[in-house]
Amino acid sequence: MHWVLVGASTVASEYVIHAVRAQVGCDVTWLVSGSSEHAIRYSSEYEIPRFTSSIEEALSDDSVSCVYISSTNEKHFVQAMAAIAAGKHVLCEKPLALTMGEARQMVAAANQANLVFGTNHHLRCSGSHRVIREMIATGVIGRVLSVRVHHAVHLPTALQAWRINDASAGGGVIADITVHNADVVRFLLDEDPVEVVALSEMSGMGVGVEDSCMSVWRMPSGAMVMSHESFTHPFAGTGLEIHGTQGSIVATGVMTQQPVGSISLRNSDGEKLIPFSSHSLYVQGVADFVSAARGKGSPAATGSDGLMSLAVSLAVRESAQNGQSVSVNYE
Ligand code: NDP
């Protein structure tokens, strides 16, 4: 399976190129980038045989079957629609698009064309999140009462570009991290937030876009979720707590790109550490996508999952802007 990489991005160079090459029979054949100077350097450093600034040129290569889109967020829609029109399976970065209307069109077009469309929500591919989901589903902690997600980090200097100052490119911590938290909560609880209330801030890094956000979500089951995202917290660490009537799961350091962290279960028997697989999140995500493209199963996070997480993040942003609680609109 030959792949086109759309966007000469950091996430591709640090994780996804390797994840594609780790699959049997897969390679990265094309790089599509808006900057020829950057493309020359990038394709040489990561040994991508062909590069172009014309997505049409890469998509017209009949040997290509899969496209990975990791450009800035405002470009995902046009690029995904072009890839789908060319008959390619698409693995798209989150957030799928800037609006629900665009994201819906992307997912519908792929469905209509009978193509696989995945959203690269990596966290649900981790051993830690998969074990926690299983524990919740099998009733280990009883009925879930609440979830607390803290995903407040210090954005590395190299990434402090469009994310912290460009709303038109889809910058801001809500588009970047709240959307991941939404996917994690949906994945773990197997239900979708119905209502959110939020506040956001520019706490030292964001210019014209928020760099910190806290929100509270109501779930259909009655469980409450507290979600905290930031770009400005060097020492906060990340974590996830799920509290139920029969126990609590406390996971530290698991809201990350690496297969690290720890999980403990607290209940009337005391506290014990829960083991989990330390496989690469991105290799697993691409493996699930490739398997779906070969006709078996579905991507770890589908296009619908990407739509749902986008809907939650847009509701959080609307609430932070207008100071009201907002019903999540999945339509
Ligand atoms: P980057 O800021 O590294 O790259 C985004 C775009 O900026 C590139 O596609 C490229 O444009 C351009 N660019 C980057 N570096 C240069 C340079 N030196 N010179 C010229 N242009 C440059 O983005 P990220 O990797 O941080 O994010 C990309 C996408 O992936 C986003 O949608 C983000 O939300 C998502 N993401 C997902 C993660 C996950 O784990 N699922 C993790 C991190 C990001 P061009 O397209 O023209 O090549």
Tab-separated table of C-alpha atoms and ligand atoms in Angstrom:
chain	number	residue	atom	x	y	z
A	1	MET	CA	0.000	0.000	0.000
A	2	HIS	CA	1.534	3.283	-1.121
A	3	TRP	CA	0.719	6.322	1.008
A	4	VAL	CA	0.588	10.048	0.314
A	5	LEU	CA	1.545	12.265	3.235
A	6	VAL	CA	-0.309	15.581	3.013
A	7	GLY	CA	1.475	18.115	5.229
A	8	ALA	CA	5.161	18.138	6.125
A	9	SER	CA	4.249	18.106	9.790
A	10	THR	CA	5.870	17.338	13.129
A	11	VAL	CA	3.388	14.610	14.059
A	12	ALA	CA	4.139	12.799	10.807
A	13	SER	CA	7.905	13.020	11.237
A	14	GLU	CA	7.873	12.037	14.895
A	15	TYR	CA	5.291	9.258	14.753
A	16	VAL	CA	3.215	8.526	11.683
A	17	ILE	CA	5.872	7.958	8.996
A	18	HIS	CA	7.399	5.317	11.242
A	19	ALA	CA	3.952	3.864	11.989
A	20	VAL	CA	3.180	3.477	8.256
A	21	ARG	CA	6.555	1.882	7.571
A	22	ALA	CA	6.012	-0.507	10.468
A	23	GLN	CA	3.066	-2.110	8.597
A	24	VAL	CA	3.822	-5.028	6.311
A	25	GLY	CA	3.515	-3.954	2.670
A	26	CYS	CA	3.161	-0.219	3.376
A	27	ASP	CA	5.381	2.684	2.433
A	28	VAL	CA	5.278	6.471	2.173
A	29	THR	CA	5.614	7.367	-1.495
A	30	TRP	CA	4.631	11.034	-1.772
A	31	LEU	CA	4.878	14.176	0.311
A	32	VAL	CA	2.500	17.049	-0.456
A	33	SER	CA	3.562	20.384	1.029
A	34	GLY	CA	2.849	24.038	0.376
A	35	SER	CA	6.495	24.993	0.824
A	36	SER	CA	8.927	23.580	-1.734
A	37	GLU	CA	11.956	24.560	0.331
A	38	HIS	CA	10.573	22.769	3.401
A	39	ALA	CA	9.442	19.821	1.254
A	40	ILE	CA	12.958	19.317	-0.156
A	41	ARG	CA	14.455	19.238	3.333
A	42	TYR	CA	11.678	17.105	4.821
A	43	SER	CA	11.493	14.510	2.056
A	44	SER	CA	15.261	14.137	2.093
A	45	GLU	CA	15.464	13.808	5.899
A	46	TYR	CA	12.624	11.265	6.057
A	47	GLU	CA	13.520	9.515	2.810
A	48	ILE	CA	10.233	10.095	1.003
A	49	PRO	CA	10.918	9.403	-2.682
A	50	ARG	CA	8.597	11.977	-4.281
A	51	PHE	CA	7.321	15.418	-3.278
A	52	THR	CA	5.021	17.964	-4.849
A	53	SER	CA	3.058	21.094	-4.004
A	54	SER	CA	0.151	19.778	-6.085
A	55	ILE	CA	-2.090	17.372	-4.211
A	56	GLU	CA	-3.678	16.444	-7.560
A	57	GLU	CA	-0.323	15.234	-8.872
A	58	ALA	CA	0.180	12.882	-5.933
A	59	LEU	CA	-3.445	11.716	-5.991
A	60	SER	CA	-3.263	10.918	-9.702
A	61	ASP	CA	-0.727	8.192	-8.905
A	62	ASP	CA	-2.830	5.033	-9.318
A	63	SER	CA	-0.472	3.006	-7.169
A	64	VAL	CA	-1.462	5.101	-4.126
A	65	SER	CA	-4.295	3.770	-1.985
A	66	CYS	CA	-4.025	5.683	1.321
A	67	VAL	CA	-3.663	9.340	2.270
A	68	TYR	CA	-2.643	10.680	5.681
A	69	ILE	CA	-3.596	14.329	6.258
A	70	SER	CA	-1.665	16.254	8.928
A	71	SER	CA	-1.664	19.775	7.574
A	72	THR	CA	-2.966	22.695	9.643
A	73	ASN	CA	-6.612	22.245	10.562
A	74	GLU	CA	-8.232	24.609	8.051
A	75	LYS	CA	-6.780	22.570	5.158
A	76	HIS	CA	-8.108	19.152	6.186
A	77	PHE	CA	-11.495	19.602	4.504
A	78	VAL	CA	-10.333	20.489	0.987
A	79	GLN	CA	-7.499	17.960	1.055
A	80	ALA	CA	-9.680	15.128	2.360
A	81	MET	CA	-12.381	15.840	-0.214
A	82	ALA	CA	-9.757	15.741	-2.981
A	83	ALA	CA	-8.352	12.445	-1.705
A	84	ILE	CA	-11.814	10.882	-1.468
A	85	ALA	CA	-12.722	12.117	-4.956
A	86	ALA	CA	-9.552	10.388	-6.186
A	87	GLY	CA	-10.710	7.113	-4.584
A	88	LYS	CA	-8.177	6.970	-1.728
A	89	HIS	CA	-8.704	5.801	1.845
A	90	VAL	CA	-8.107	8.691	4.264
A	91	LEU	CA	-6.596	8.848	7.727
A	92	CYS	CA	-7.165	12.436	8.838
A	93	GLU	CA	-5.808	14.313	11.814
A	94	LYS	CA	-8.048	15.809	14.437
A	95	PRO	CA	-9.934	18.081	14.488
A	96	LEU	CA	-11.375	16.773	11.240
A	97	ALA	CA	-12.324	20.280	10.128
A	98	LEU	CA	-13.206	23.710	11.470
A	99	THR	CA	-16.977	23.199	11.218
A	100	MET	CA	-19.420	20.333	11.611
A	101	GLY	CA	-20.719	21.003	8.093
A	102	GLU	CA	-17.301	20.370	6.558
A	103	ALA	CA	-16.550	17.350	8.728
A	104	ARG	CA	-19.934	15.832	7.901
A	105	GLN	CA	-19.281	16.233	4.169
A	106	MET	CA	-15.916	14.493	4.496
A	107	VAL	CA	-17.354	11.511	6.332
A	108	ALA	CA	-20.392	11.271	4.041
A	109	ALA	CA	-18.253	11.454	0.888
A	110	ALA	CA	-16.008	8.628	2.105
A	111	ASN	CA	-19.036	6.500	3.045
A	112	GLN	CA	-20.643	7.093	-0.326
A	113	ALA	CA	-17.450	6.138	-2.138
A	114	ASN	CA	-17.072	3.048	0.053
A	115	LEU	CA	-13.696	4.243	1.274
A	116	VAL	CA	-12.217	3.879	4.745
A	117	PHE	CA	-12.033	7.138	6.671
A	118	GLY	CA	-10.248	7.259	10.018
A	119	THR	CA	-9.583	9.985	12.574
A	120	ASN	CA	-6.151	9.906	14.159
A	121	HIS	CA	-7.267	9.982	17.787
A	122	HIS	CA	-4.183	8.197	19.069
A	123	LEU	CA	-5.060	8.001	22.765
A	124	ARG	CA	-7.719	5.320	22.317
A	125	CYS	CA	-5.006	3.178	20.678
A	126	SER	CA	-2.934	3.044	23.866
A	127	GLY	CA	-2.686	-0.018	26.066
A	128	SER	CA	-3.574	2.130	29.079
A	129	HIS	CA	-6.833	3.524	27.668
A	130	ARG	CA	-7.865	0.140	26.284
A	131	VAL	CA	-7.402	-1.517	29.698
A	132	ILE	CA	-9.328	1.242	31.451
A	133	ARG	CA	-12.191	0.941	28.959
A	134	GLU	CA	-12.330	-2.804	29.567
A	135	MET	CA	-12.366	-2.317	33.349
A	136	ILE	CA	-15.262	0.126	33.112
A	137	ALA	CA	-17.210	-2.044	30.660
A	138	THR	CA	-16.891	-5.122	32.867
A	139	GLY	CA	-18.153	-3.278	35.925
A	140	VAL	CA	-14.907	-3.282	37.922
A	141	ILE	CA	-15.705	0.138	39.428
A	142	GLY	CA	-19.503	-0.173	39.379
A	143	ARG	CA	-21.589	2.676	38.018
A	144	VAL	CA	-19.450	5.581	36.799
A	145	LEU	CA	-20.160	8.763	38.755
A	146	SER	CA	-17.532	11.101	37.418
A	147	VAL	CA	-14.441	11.519	35.261
A	148	ARG	CA	-11.631	14.018	35.682
A	149	VAL	CA	-9.264	14.496	32.753
A	150	HIS	CA	-6.255	16.708	33.125
A	151	HIS	CA	-4.332	17.310	29.949
A	152	ALA	CA	-2.505	20.534	30.739
A	153	VAL	CA	0.994	20.529	29.291
A	154	HIS	CA	3.657	22.990	28.166
A	155	LEU	CA	3.527	23.285	24.390
A	156	PRO	CA	7.065	22.710	23.064
A	157	THR	CA	8.682	25.793	21.499
A	158	ALA	CA	8.818	24.133	18.073
A	159	LEU	CA	5.025	23.798	18.061
A	160	GLN	CA	4.336	27.357	19.241
A	161	ALA	CA	3.334	28.565	15.777
A	162	TRP	CA	-0.218	28.570	14.345
A	163	ARG	CA	-1.541	26.732	17.427
A	164	ILE	CA	-1.072	29.750	19.693
A	165	ASN	CA	-1.925	32.670	17.422
A	166	ASP	CA	-3.903	31.701	14.343
A	167	ALA	CA	-7.631	31.137	14.721
A	168	SER	CA	-8.048	30.847	10.941
A	169	ALA	CA	-5.704	27.809	10.908
A	170	GLY	CA	-7.717	26.208	13.709
A	171	GLY	CA	-5.385	27.259	16.526
A	172	GLY	CA	-6.209	27.244	20.236
A	173	VAL	CA	-6.152	24.596	22.908
A	174	ILE	CA	-9.807	23.620	22.453
A	175	ALA	CA	-9.286	22.542	18.828
A	176	ASP	CA	-6.007	20.929	19.776
A	177	ILE	CA	-6.582	19.111	23.058
A	178	THR	CA	-10.235	19.334	24.138
A	179	VAL	CA	-11.085	17.395	20.994
A	180	HIS	CA	-8.781	14.558	22.184
A	181	ASN	CA	-10.329	14.599	25.671
A	182	ALA	CA	-13.759	14.347	24.102
A	183	ASP	CA	-12.692	11.265	22.189
A	184	VAL	CA	-11.126	9.692	25.280
A	185	VAL	CA	-14.246	10.192	27.404
A	186	ARG	CA	-16.521	8.869	24.642
A	187	PHE	CA	-14.225	5.851	24.190
A	188	LEU	CA	-13.986	5.047	27.896
A	189	LEU	CA	-17.627	5.526	28.860
A	190	ASP	CA	-19.210	4.476	25.576
A	191	GLU	CA	-21.595	7.421	25.667
A	192	ASP	CA	-21.605	10.950	24.277
A	193	PRO	CA	-21.633	14.203	26.267
A	194	VAL	CA	-24.968	16.010	26.016
A	195	GLU	CA	-24.250	19.372	27.644
A	196	VAL	CA	-21.141	21.399	28.498
A	197	VAL	CA	-20.226	24.536	30.366
A	198	ALA	CA	-16.774	26.067	29.941
A	199	LEU	CA	-14.361	28.903	30.618
A	200	SER	CA	-11.202	29.602	28.634
A	201	GLU	CA	-8.209	31.899	29.071
A	202	MET	CA	-5.131	33.296	27.379
A	203	SER	CA	-2.760	32.475	30.220
A	204	GLY	CA	0.560	33.574	28.763
A	205	MET	CA	1.056	31.839	25.430
A	206	GLY	CA	-2.050	32.307	23.311
A	207	VAL	CA	-2.412	35.501	21.275
A	208	GLY	CA	-5.978	35.900	20.054
A	209	VAL	CA	-6.743	32.236	20.776
A	210	GLU	CA	-7.223	30.502	24.126
A	211	ASP	CA	-4.329	28.517	25.574
A	212	SER	CA	-6.222	27.124	28.575
A	213	CYS	CA	-9.693	25.766	29.085
A	214	MET	CA	-11.707	24.092	31.823
A	215	SER	CA	-15.097	22.583	31.200
A	216	VAL	CA	-17.726	20.357	32.802
A	217	TRP	CA	-19.785	17.920	30.761
A	218	ARG	CA	-22.996	16.062	31.513
A	219	MET	CA	-23.268	12.504	30.201
A	220	PRO	CA	-26.558	10.718	29.341
A	221	SER	CA	-25.974	8.290	32.246
A	222	GLY	CA	-25.782	11.221	34.652
A	223	ALA	CA	-22.015	10.923	35.060
A	224	MET	CA	-20.179	14.256	35.204
A	225	VAL	CA	-16.890	15.005	33.460
A	226	MET	CA	-14.347	17.673	34.321
A	227	SER	CA	-11.878	18.415	31.525
A	228	HIS	CA	-8.786	20.637	31.775
A	229	GLU	CA	-6.535	21.482	28.842
A	230	SER	CA	-3.657	23.924	28.601
A	231	PHE	CA	-0.497	24.819	26.665
A	232	THR	CA	1.083	26.706	29.577
A	233	HIS	CA	1.611	24.177	32.395
A	234	PRO	CA	5.235	22.933	32.526
A	235	PHE	CA	4.910	20.753	35.607
A	236	ALA	CA	1.245	19.730	35.876
A	237	GLY	CA	1.565	16.261	34.353
A	238	THR	CA	-1.404	14.578	32.741
A	239	GLY	CA	-3.929	12.118	34.021
A	240	LEU	CA	-7.288	10.547	34.072
A	241	GLU	CA	-9.510	9.564	37.001
A	242	ILE	CA	-12.708	7.585	36.704
A	243	HIS	CA	-14.729	7.325	39.900
A	244	GLY	CA	-17.432	4.720	40.290
A	245	THR	CA	-19.728	3.394	43.011
A	246	GLN	CA	-17.418	0.373	43.608
A	247	GLY	CA	-13.982	1.816	42.967
A	248	SER	CA	-11.814	4.436	41.337
A	249	ILE	CA	-9.330	4.163	38.488
A	250	VAL	CA	-6.505	6.664	38.787
A	251	ALA	CA	-4.191	6.871	35.789
A	252	THR	CA	-1.248	9.256	35.740
A	253	GLY	CA	0.808	10.353	32.748
A	254	VAL	CA	-1.468	8.599	30.249
A	255	MET	CA	-2.681	11.596	28.214
A	256	THR	CA	0.394	11.541	26.033
A	257	GLN	CA	1.853	10.376	22.739
A	258	GLN	CA	4.039	7.761	24.422
A	259	PRO	CA	2.942	4.372	25.837
A	260	VAL	CA	3.776	5.431	29.379
A	261	GLY	CA	2.124	6.231	32.706
A	262	SER	CA	0.558	4.126	35.415
A	263	ILE	CA	-2.909	2.907	36.317
A	264	SER	CA	-4.120	2.037	39.787
A	265	LEU	CA	-7.412	0.654	40.983
A	266	ARG	CA	-8.673	1.782	44.389
A	267	ASN	CA	-11.537	-0.031	46.072
A	268	SER	CA	-12.518	-1.647	49.364
A	269	ASP	CA	-9.600	-4.103	48.973
A	270	GLY	CA	-7.063	-1.263	48.883
A	271	GLU	CA	-5.031	-0.084	45.923
A	272	LYS	CA	-3.329	-2.112	43.203
A	273	LEU	CA	-1.383	-1.333	40.059
A	274	ILE	CA	-2.932	-2.456	36.766
A	275	PRO	CA	-0.538	-3.639	34.038
A	276	PHE	CA	-1.029	-2.610	30.413
A	277	SER	CA	0.577	-3.090	27.023
A	278	SER	CA	3.304	-0.612	26.068
A	279	HIS	CA	2.872	-0.832	22.288
A	280	SER	CA	3.202	2.331	20.179
A	281	LEU	CA	-0.083	4.248	19.997
A	282	TYR	CA	0.551	5.371	16.433
A	283	VAL	CA	1.674	1.994	15.106
A	284	GLN	CA	-1.519	0.518	16.560
A	285	GLY	CA	-3.680	3.280	15.061
A	286	VAL	CA	-2.194	2.884	11.602
A	287	ALA	CA	-2.403	-0.924	11.903
A	288	ASP	CA	-6.138	-0.700	12.627
A	289	PHE	CA	-6.597	1.680	9.690
A	290	VAL	CA	-4.604	-0.504	7.273
A	291	SER	CA	-6.513	-3.554	8.364
A	292	ALA	CA	-9.804	-1.730	7.632
A	293	ALA	CA	-8.502	-0.618	4.231
A	294	ARG	CA	-7.718	-4.274	3.522
A	295	GLY	CA	-11.313	-5.140	4.364
A	296	LYS	CA	-11.059	-6.238	7.996
A	297	GLY	CA	-12.566	-4.286	10.876
A	298	SER	CA	-12.699	-0.525	11.151
A	299	PRO	CA	-10.242	2.218	12.102
A	300	ALA	CA	-9.633	2.694	15.841
A	301	ALA	CA	-11.448	6.025	15.549
A	302	THR	CA	-13.809	6.306	12.596
A	303	GLY	CA	-14.983	9.402	10.764
A	304	SER	CA	-18.064	9.427	12.988
A	305	ASP	CA	-15.838	9.430	16.054
A	306	GLY	CA	-14.039	12.451	14.599
A	307	LEU	CA	-17.383	14.176	14.022
A	308	MET	CA	-18.508	13.527	17.592
A	309	SER	CA	-15.294	14.785	19.192
A	310	LEU	CA	-15.440	17.888	16.995
A	311	ALA	CA	-19.040	18.530	18.097
A	312	VAL	CA	-18.012	18.411	21.768
A	313	SER	CA	-15.067	20.765	21.218
A	314	LEU	CA	-17.246	23.242	19.313
A	315	ALA	CA	-19.808	23.198	22.134
A	316	VAL	CA	-17.013	23.831	24.665
A	317	ARG	CA	-15.759	26.765	22.603
A	318	GLU	CA	-19.251	28.213	22.245
A	319	SER	CA	-19.846	27.921	25.982
A	320	ALA	CA	-16.492	29.566	26.768
A	321	GLN	CA	-17.426	32.420	24.432
A	322	ASN	CA	-20.978	33.076	25.582
A	323	GLY	CA	-20.811	32.056	29.236
A	324	GLN	CA	-23.836	29.771	28.922
A	325	SER	CA	-24.164	26.013	29.118
A	326	VAL	CA	-24.445	24.548	25.609
A	327	SER	CA	-26.149	21.388	24.384
A	328	VAL	CA	-23.795	19.414	22.161
A	329	ASN	CA	-25.128	19.456	18.615
A	330	TYR	CA	-24.184	16.229	16.837
A	331	GLU	CA	-26.524	16.869	13.895
B	1	NDP	P1	3.200	21.386	12.291
B	1	NDP	O1	3.087	22.776	12.813
B	1	NDP	O2	4.454	20.642	12.558
B	1	NDP	O3	2.965	21.385	10.711
B	1	NDP	C1	1.770	21.879	10.162
B	1	NDP	C2	2.058	22.450	8.786
B	1	NDP	O4	2.925	23.557	8.908
B	1	NDP	C3	2.754	21.462	7.874
B	1	NDP	O5	1.798	20.676	7.254
B	1	NDP	C4	3.521	22.382	6.941
B	1	NDP	O6	2.689	22.840	5.892
B	1	NDP	C5	3.809	23.586	7.805
B	1	NDP	N1	5.194	23.561	8.297
B	1	NDP	C6	5.656	22.906	9.386
B	1	NDP	N2	6.965	23.151	9.542
B	1	NDP	C7	7.324	23.980	8.526
B	1	NDP	C8	8.543	24.589	8.138
B	1	NDP	N3	9.665	24.415	8.835
B	1	NDP	N4	8.551	25.359	7.025
B	1	NDP	C9	7.427	25.550	6.318
B	1	NDP	N5	6.223	24.980	6.642
B	1	NDP	C10	6.198	24.221	7.738
B	1	NDP	O7	1.917	20.614	12.753
B	1	NDP	P2	1.673	19.416	13.766
B	1	NDP	O8	2.378	18.188	13.400
B	1	NDP	O9	1.905	19.908	15.121
B	1	NDP	O10	0.082	19.219	13.530
B	1	NDP	C11	-0.422	18.880	12.261
B	1	NDP	C12	-1.816	18.301	12.386
B	1	NDP	O11	-1.754	17.130	13.164
B	1	NDP	C13	-2.838	19.200	13.066
B	1	NDP	O12	-4.093	18.957	12.501
B	1	NDP	C14	-2.841	18.721	14.511
B	1	NDP	O13	-4.069	18.959	15.160
B	1	NDP	C15	-2.586	17.239	14.321
B	1	NDP	N6	-1.850	16.615	15.412
B	1	NDP	C16	-2.292	15.408	15.881
B	1	NDP	C17	-1.617	14.716	16.830
B	1	NDP	C18	-2.092	13.370	17.255
B	1	NDP	O14	-1.430	12.759	18.071
B	1	NDP	N7	-3.183	12.875	16.750
B	1	NDP	C19	-0.387	15.270	17.446
B	1	NDP	C20	0.026	16.526	16.871
B	1	NDP	C21	-0.698	17.147	15.888
B	1	NDP	P3	2.447	22.075	4.513
B	1	NDP	O15	1.128	21.397	4.697
B	1	NDP	O16	2.424	23.151	3.517
B	1	NDP	O17	3.553	21.102	4.366
